[in-house]
């Protein structure tokens, strides 16, 4: 079960990052929130983090070197702990 959750987490992160990249490529700006990706139809819904079992625990990050926190450049899991391989979920 843990392997399946970790595989789903990787897939959801890839989907979210791709949606952020497409939003930026199309509009020239990064989204201000995850719901922006749904409202503009880059995602049908915000995926659930399979480790925390919530769509509310995603951690969003601004572009590197920017203090601006009102845009999403990257996203990571908000899950505590580490994967079966010993990697912190927060670093994925």
Tab-separated table of N, CA, C and O in Angstrom:
chain	number	residue	atom	x	y	z
A	1	UNK	N	0.832	-1.187	0.000
A	1	UNK	CA	0.000	0.000	0.000
A	1	UNK	C	0.880	1.255	0.000
A	1	UNK	O	0.577	2.224	-0.682
A	2	UNK	N	1.960	1.229	0.788
A	2	UNK	CA	2.849	2.395	0.840
A	2	UNK	C	3.469	2.692	-0.514
A	2	UNK	O	3.589	3.847	-0.908
A	3	UNK	N	3.859	1.635	-1.236
A	3	UNK	CA	4.433	1.843	-2.575
A	3	UNK	C	3.429	2.498	-3.510
A	3	UNK	O	3.779	3.374	-4.298
A	4	UNK	N	2.166	2.070	-3.426
A	4	UNK	CA	1.126	2.640	-4.281
A	4	UNK	C	0.887	4.108	-3.934
A	4	UNK	O	0.725	4.945	-4.830
A	5	UNK	N	0.874	4.442	-2.652
A	5	UNK	CA	0.688	5.844	-2.245
A	5	UNK	C	1.845	6.715	-2.726
A	5	UNK	O	1.638	7.833	-3.172
A	6	UNK	N	3.055	6.194	-2.612
A	6	UNK	CA	4.211	6.966	-3.054
A	6	UNK	C	4.207	7.146	-4.569
A	6	UNK	O	4.541	8.223	-5.069
A	7	UNK	N	3.807	6.128	-5.305
A	7	UNK	CA	3.701	6.254	-6.762
A	7	UNK	C	2.629	7.274	-7.127
A	7	UNK	O	2.813	8.088	-8.040
A	8	UNK	N	1.505	7.244	-6.413
A	8	UNK	CA	0.434	8.218	-6.666
A	8	UNK	C	0.889	9.631	-6.321
A	8	UNK	O	0.569	10.581	-7.044
A	9	UNK	N	1.661	9.790	-5.256
A	9	UNK	CA	2.183	11.108	-4.894
A	9	UNK	C	3.082	11.651	-5.999
A	9	UNK	O	2.949	12.802	-6.407
A	10	UNK	N	3.969	10.824	-6.513
A	10	UNK	CA	4.849	11.263	-7.599
A	10	UNK	C	4.038	11.662	-8.830
A	10	UNK	O	4.327	12.667	-9.474
A	11	UNK	N	3.018	10.889	-9.154
A	11	UNK	CA	2.183	11.194	-10.317
A	11	UNK	C	1.410	12.498	-10.106
A	11	UNK	O	1.317	13.325	-11.018
A	12	UNK	N	0.863	12.701	-8.915
A	12	UNK	CA	0.113	13.925	-8.629
A	12	UNK	C	1.017	15.149	-8.655
A	12	UNK	O	0.624	16.201	-9.162
A	13	UNK	N	2.229	15.021	-8.118
A	13	UNK	CA	3.174	16.135	-8.173
A	13	UNK	C	3.526	16.471	-9.621
A	13	UNK	O	3.587	17.642	-9.995
A	14	UNK	N	3.737	15.453	-10.434
A	14	UNK	CA	4.051	15.682	-11.843
A	14	UNK	C	2.893	16.381	-12.550
A	14	UNK	O	3.099	17.313	-13.339
A	15	UNK	N	1.663	15.959	-12.266
A	15	UNK	CA	0.483	16.576	-12.868
A	15	UNK	C	0.356	18.039	-12.447
A	15	UNK	O	0.096	18.910	-13.281
A	16	UNK	N	0.546	18.325	-11.171
A	16	UNK	CA	0.451	19.696	-10.682
A	16	UNK	C	1.546	20.575	-11.282
A	16	UNK	O	1.283	21.701	-11.713
A	17	UNK	N	2.757	20.072	-11.316
A	17	UNK	CA	3.875	20.853	-11.874
A	17	UNK	C	3.679	21.119	-13.359
A	17	UNK	O	3.984	22.207	-13.850
A	18	UNK	N	3.158	20.138	-14.071
A	18	UNK	CA	2.888	20.336	-15.495
A	18	UNK	C	1.809	21.402	-15.698
A	18	UNK	O	1.924	22.257	-16.573
A	19	UNK	N	0.772	21.383	-14.872
A	19	UNK	CA	-0.285	22.381	-14.979
A	19	UNK	C	0.255	23.776	-14.681
A	19	UNK	O	-0.090	24.746	-15.376
A	20	UNK	N	1.114	23.900	-13.671
A	20	UNK	CA	1.735	25.190	-13.348
A	20	UNK	C	2.566	25.678	-14.532
A	20	UNK	O	2.489	26.848	-14.927
A	21	UNK	N	3.352	24.787	-15.123
A	21	UNK	CA	4.197	25.155	-16.272
A	21	UNK	C	3.363	25.580	-17.475
A	21	UNK	O	3.694	26.558	-18.151
A	22	UNK	N	2.282	24.865	-17.755
A	22	UNK	CA	1.416	25.220	-18.886
A	22	UNK	C	0.724	26.566	-18.646
A	22	UNK	O	0.608	27.376	-19.568
A	23	UNK	N	0.274	26.788	-17.431
A	23	UNK	CA	-0.343	28.066	-17.077
A	23	UNK	C	0.650	29.194	-17.347
A	23	UNK	O	0.315	30.198	-17.971
A	24	UNK	N	1.876	29.026	-16.886
A	24	UNK	CA	2.908	30.058	-17.077
A	24	UNK	C	3.228	30.252	-18.557
A	24	UNK	O	3.365	31.387	-19.030
A	25	UNK	N	3.347	29.158	-19.294
A	25	UNK	CA	3.667	29.258	-20.719
A	25	UNK	C	2.558	29.977	-21.491
A	25	UNK	O	2.839	30.773	-22.389
A	26	UNK	N	1.322	29.717	-21.156
A	26	UNK	CA	0.194	30.320	-21.857
A	26	UNK	C	-0.063	31.769	-21.459
A	26	UNK	O	-0.436	32.594	-22.290
A	27	UNK	N	0.141	32.093	-20.197
A	27	UNK	CA	-0.274	33.400	-19.681
A	27	UNK	C	0.877	34.335	-19.326
A	27	UNK	O	0.650	35.507	-19.068
A	28	UNK	N	2.095	33.798	-19.249
A	28	UNK	CA	3.241	34.634	-18.929
A	28	UNK	C	3.383	34.976	-17.458
A	28	UNK	O	4.271	35.740	-17.084
A	29	UNK	N	2.529	34.430	-16.626
A	29	UNK	CA	2.588	34.616	-15.173
A	29	UNK	C	2.305	33.266	-14.517
A	29	UNK	O	1.719	32.377	-15.128
A	30	UNK	N	2.727	33.160	-13.275
A	30	UNK	CA	2.435	31.942	-12.529
A	30	UNK	C	1.073	32.080	-11.849
A	30	UNK	O	0.640	33.186	-11.549
A	31	UNK	N	0.415	30.955	-11.591
A	31	UNK	CA	-0.879	31.031	-10.906
A	31	UNK	C	-0.710	31.545	-9.478
A	31	UNK	O	0.329	31.353	-8.853
A	32	UNK	N	-1.737	32.213	-8.981
A	32	UNK	CA	-1.710	32.737	-7.614
A	32	UNK	C	-2.168	31.701	-6.590
A	32	UNK	O	-1.867	31.816	-5.414
A	33	UNK	N	-2.892	30.691	-7.058
A	33	UNK	CA	-3.378	29.659	-6.140
A	33	UNK	C	-3.671	28.381	-6.925
A	33	UNK	O	-3.812	28.420	-8.148
A	34	UNK	N	-3.789	27.289	-6.215
A	34	UNK	CA	-4.161	26.039	-6.876
A	34	UNK	C	-5.568	26.100	-7.459
A	34	UNK	O	-5.785	25.599	-8.567
A	35	UNK	N	-6.543	26.716	-6.778
A	35	UNK	CA	-7.859	26.844	-7.399
A	35	UNK	C	-7.830	27.610	-8.729
A	35	UNK	O	-8.681	27.370	-9.589
A	36	UNK	N	-6.856	28.502	-8.929
A	36	UNK	CA	-6.725	29.177	-10.227
A	36	UNK	C	-6.519	28.171	-11.349
A	36	UNK	O	-7.001	28.362	-12.467
A	37	UNK	N	-5.801	27.089	-11.066
A	37	UNK	CA	-5.560	26.064	-12.079
A	37	UNK	C	-6.836	25.319	-12.436
A	37	UNK	O	-7.002	24.873	-13.572
A	38	UNK	N	-7.732	25.193	-11.482
A	38	UNK	CA	-9.021	24.543	-11.735
A	38	UNK	C	-9.952	25.501	-12.472
A	38	UNK	O	-10.580	25.129	-13.471
A	39	UNK	N	-10.024	26.739	-12.003
A	39	UNK	CA	-10.918	27.733	-12.617
A	39	UNK	C	-10.570	27.991	-14.073
A	39	UNK	O	-11.452	28.266	-14.889
A	40	UNK	N	-9.284	27.920	-14.409
A	40	UNK	CA	-8.850	28.153	-15.790
A	40	UNK	C	-8.714	26.856	-16.584
A	40	UNK	O	-8.216	26.860	-17.699
A	41	UNK	N	-9.149	25.763	-15.987
A	41	UNK	CA	-9.230	24.443	-16.620
A	41	UNK	C	-7.882	23.821	-16.981
A	41	UNK	O	-7.783	23.031	-17.919
A	42	UNK	N	-6.862	24.164	-16.233
A	42	UNK	CA	-5.594	23.452	-16.386
A	42	UNK	C	-5.633	22.149	-15.597
A	42	UNK	O	-4.869	21.228	-15.871
A	43	UNK	N	-6.522	22.079	-14.620
A	43	UNK	CA	-6.803	20.870	-13.852
A	43	UNK	C	-8.316	20.745	-13.708
A	43	UNK	O	-9.012	21.749	-13.640
A	44	UNK	N	-8.807	19.526	-13.627
A	44	UNK	CA	-10.241	19.327	-13.361
A	44	UNK	C	-10.533	19.541	-11.882
A	44	UNK	O	-11.602	20.022	-11.518
A	45	UNK	N	-9.596	19.118	-11.055
A	45	UNK	CA	-9.717	19.317	-9.615
A	45	UNK	C	-8.314	19.246	-9.018
A	45	UNK	O	-7.385	18.747	-9.663
A	46	UNK	N	-8.178	19.752	-7.819
A	46	UNK	CA	-6.890	19.686	-7.143
A	46	UNK	C	-6.723	18.257	-6.626
A	46	UNK	O	-7.563	17.774	-5.862
A	47	UNK	N	-5.659	17.579	-7.050
A	47	UNK	CA	-5.497	16.203	-6.599
A	47	UNK	C	-5.216	16.114	-5.100
A	47	UNK	O	-4.690	17.045	-4.499
A	48	UNK	N	-5.541	14.991	-4.541
A	48	UNK	CA	-5.297	14.724	-3.132
A	48	UNK	C	-3.857	14.246	-2.966
A	48	UNK	O	-3.351	13.479	-3.778
A	49	UNK	N	-3.209	14.715	-1.914
A	49	UNK	CA	-1.902	14.168	-1.543
A	49	UNK	C	-2.205	12.809	-0.914
A	49	UNK	O	-2.849	12.741	0.135
A	50	UNK	N	-1.788	11.712	-1.537
A	50	UNK	CA	-2.172	10.399	-1.025
A	50	UNK	C	-1.533	10.042	0.320
A	50	UNK	O	-2.008	9.137	0.994
A	51	UNK	N	-0.513	10.751	0.713
A	51	UNK	CA	0.112	10.476	2.005
A	51	UNK	C	-0.702	11.143	3.126
A	51	UNK	O	-0.984	10.532	4.145
A	52	UNK	N	-1.089	12.394	2.926
A	52	UNK	CA	-1.883	13.102	3.937
A	52	UNK	C	-3.378	12.880	3.753
A	52	UNK	O	-4.168	13.227	4.623
A	53	UNK	N	-3.758	12.346	2.599
A	53	UNK	CA	-5.157	12.110	2.233
A	53	UNK	C	-5.967	13.400	2.216
A	53	UNK	O	-7.144	13.422	2.594
A	54	UNK	N	-5.324	14.477	1.776
A	54	UNK	CA	-5.988	15.776	1.713
A	54	UNK	C	-5.471	16.579	0.521
A	54	UNK	O	-4.297	16.481	0.168
A	55	UNK	N	-6.337	17.387	-0.050
A	55	UNK	CA	-5.927	18.299	-1.113
A	55	UNK	C	-5.527	19.656	-0.540
A	55	UNK	O	-5.155	20.560	-1.270
A	56	UNK	N	-5.600	19.794	0.775
A	56	UNK	CA	-5.317	21.066	1.439
A	56	UNK	C	-3.902	21.155	2.008
A	56	UNK	O	-3.530	22.195	2.537
A	57	UNK	N	-3.127	20.096	1.924
A	57	UNK	CA	-1.819	20.080	2.586
A	57	UNK	C	-0.640	20.356	1.653
A	57	UNK	O	0.504	20.330	2.097
A	58	UNK	N	-0.910	20.621	0.385
A	58	UNK	CA	0.183	20.915	-0.542
A	58	UNK	C	0.941	22.163	-0.088
A	58	UNK	O	0.335	23.124	0.371
A	59	UNK	N	2.256	22.132	-0.240
A	59	UNK	CA	3.104	23.269	0.097
A	59	UNK	C	3.511	23.936	-1.215
A	59	UNK	O	4.070	23.281	-2.095
A	60	UNK	N	3.218	25.223	-1.352
A	60	UNK	CA	3.533	25.940	-2.588
A	60	UNK	C	4.719	26.872	-2.354
A	60	UNK	O	4.926	27.381	-1.256
A	61	UNK	N	5.509	27.073	-3.426
A	61	UNK	CA	6.731	27.854	-3.344
A	61	UNK	C	6.800	28.867	-4.477
A	61	UNK	O	6.435	28.556	-5.612
A	62	UNK	N	7.319	30.071	-4.175
A	62	UNK	CA	7.502	31.091	-5.216
A	62	UNK	C	8.737	30.767	-6.050
A	62	UNK	O	9.509	29.863	-5.707
A	63	UNK	N	8.961	31.507	-7.141
A	63	UNK	CA	10.161	31.293	-7.946
A	63	UNK	C	11.426	31.469	-7.102
A	63	UNK	O	11.446	32.241	-6.153
A	64	UNK	N	12.503	30.753	-7.435
A	64	UNK	CA	13.750	30.873	-6.683
A	64	UNK	C	14.261	32.315	-6.674
A	64	UNK	O	14.189	33.016	-7.679
A	65	UNK	N	14.740	32.742	-5.523
A	65	UNK	CA	15.286	34.081	-5.399
A	65	UNK	C	14.252	35.176	-5.294
A	65	UNK	O	14.588	36.345	-5.215
A	66	UNK	N	12.989	34.819	-5.298
A	66	UNK	CA	11.910	35.812	-5.215
A	66	UNK	C	11.326	35.800	-3.813
A	66	UNK	O	11.112	34.754	-3.226
A	67	UNK	N	11.055	36.955	-3.315
A	67	UNK	CA	10.400	37.074	-2.021
A	67	UNK	C	8.894	36.996	-2.210
A	67	UNK	O	8.153	36.654	-1.304
A	68	UNK	N	8.469	37.272	-3.426
A	68	UNK	CA	7.042	37.271	-3.753
A	68	UNK	C	6.442	35.903	-3.452
A	68	UNK	O	6.867	34.891	-3.982
A	69	UNK	N	5.492	35.864	-2.569
A	69	UNK	CA	4.877	34.596	-2.195
A	69	UNK	C	3.462	34.470	-2.737
A	69	UNK	O	2.749	33.548	-2.374
A	70	UNK	N	3.070	35.382	-3.603
A	70	UNK	CA	1.704	35.352	-4.114
A	70	UNK	C	1.554	34.582	-5.407
A	70	UNK	O	0.491	34.607	-6.009
A	71	UNK	N	2.605	33.912	-5.843
A	71	UNK	CA	2.500	33.073	-7.035
A	71	UNK	C	3.098	31.702	-6.732
A	71	UNK	O	3.919	31.542	-5.843
A	72	UNK	N	2.649	30.716	-7.504
A	72	UNK	CA	3.115	29.346	-7.319
A	72	UNK	C	4.073	28.984	-8.441
A	72	UNK	O	3.699	28.954	-9.612
A	73	UNK	N	5.307	28.690	-8.087
A	73	UNK	CA	6.325	28.247	-9.029
A	73	UNK	C	6.522	26.738	-8.915
A	73	UNK	O	6.735	26.052	-9.895
A	74	UNK	N	6.476	26.234	-7.689
A	74	UNK	CA	6.670	24.803	-7.453
A	74	UNK	C	5.754	24.357	-6.328
A	74	UNK	O	5.214	25.165	-5.579
A	75	UNK	N	5.597	23.065	-6.218
A	75	UNK	CA	4.711	22.482	-5.223
A	75	UNK	C	5.354	21.217	-4.675
A	75	UNK	O	6.060	20.514	-5.401
A	76	UNK	N	5.120	20.981	-3.398
A	76	UNK	CA	5.640	19.774	-2.748
A	76	UNK	C	4.584	19.235	-1.796
A	76	UNK	O	3.656	19.932	-1.412
A	77	UNK	N	4.793	18.007	-1.392
A	77	UNK	CA	3.886	17.385	-0.439
A	77	UNK	C	4.040	18.036	0.927
A	77	UNK	O	5.144	18.408	1.331
A	78	UNK	N	2.952	18.139	1.632
A	78	UNK	CA	2.978	18.640	2.996
A	78	UNK	C	3.073	17.515	4.016
A	78	UNK	O	2.964	17.747	5.216
A	79	UNK	N	3.307	16.307	3.534
A	79	UNK	CA	3.361	15.145	4.418
A	79	UNK	C	4.615	15.163	5.284
A	79	UNK	O	5.694	15.530	4.828
A	80	UNK	N	4.444	14.754	6.515
A	80	UNK	CA	5.566	14.570	7.427
A	80	UNK	C	6.190	13.204	7.146
A	80	UNK	O	5.541	12.321	6.603
A	81	UNK	N	7.427	13.035	7.524
A	81	UNK	CA	8.038	11.722	7.420
A	81	UNK	C	8.785	11.509	6.128
A	81	UNK	O	9.022	12.440	5.355
A	82	UNK	N	9.164	10.266	5.923
A	82	UNK	CA	10.006	9.903	4.786
A	82	UNK	C	9.420	8.701	4.044
A	82	UNK	O	8.647	7.924	4.598
A	83	UNK	N	9.845	8.585	2.805
A	83	UNK	CA	9.402	7.478	1.963
A	83	UNK	C	10.065	6.181	2.422
A	83	UNK	O	10.935	6.173	3.295
A	84	UNK	N	9.690	5.107	1.792
A	84	UNK	CA	10.279	3.804	2.115
A	84	UNK	C	11.760	3.777	1.785
A	84	UNK	O	12.490	2.966	2.313
A	85	UNK	N	12.211	4.682	0.939
A	85	UNK	CA	13.643	4.770	0.590
A	85	UNK	C	14.391	5.775	1.466
A	85	UNK	O	15.556	6.036	1.230
A	86	UNK	N	13.690	6.389	2.408
A	86	UNK	CA	14.324	7.297	3.336
A	86	UNK	C	14.366	8.767	2.908
A	86	UNK	O	14.946	9.585	3.588
A	87	UNK	N	13.705	9.106	1.786
A	87	UNK	CA	13.663	10.486	1.308
A	87	UNK	C	12.486	11.201	1.965
A	87	UNK	O	11.384	10.667	2.009
A	88	UNK	N	12.709	12.412	2.431
A	88	UNK	CA	11.618	13.187	3.036
A	88	UNK	C	10.594	13.525	1.967
A	88	UNK	O	10.948	13.981	0.875
A	89	UNK	N	9.310	13.313	2.263
A	89	UNK	CA	8.255	13.643	1.311
A	89	UNK	C	8.300	15.140	0.953
A	89	UNK	O	8.017	15.518	-0.181
A	90	UNK	N	8.668	15.958	1.896
A	90	UNK	CA	8.711	17.404	1.676
A	90	UNK	C	9.755	17.808	0.638
A	90	UNK	O	9.723	18.923	0.125
A	91	UNK	N	10.662	16.913	0.291
A	91	UNK	CA	11.697	17.222	-0.705
A	91	UNK	C	11.341	16.736	-2.107
A	91	UNK	O	12.094	16.944	-3.043
A	92	UNK	N	10.197	16.081	-2.247
A	92	UNK	CA	9.834	15.546	-3.566
A	92	UNK	C	9.380	16.641	-4.460
A	92	UNK	O	8.695	17.380	-4.613
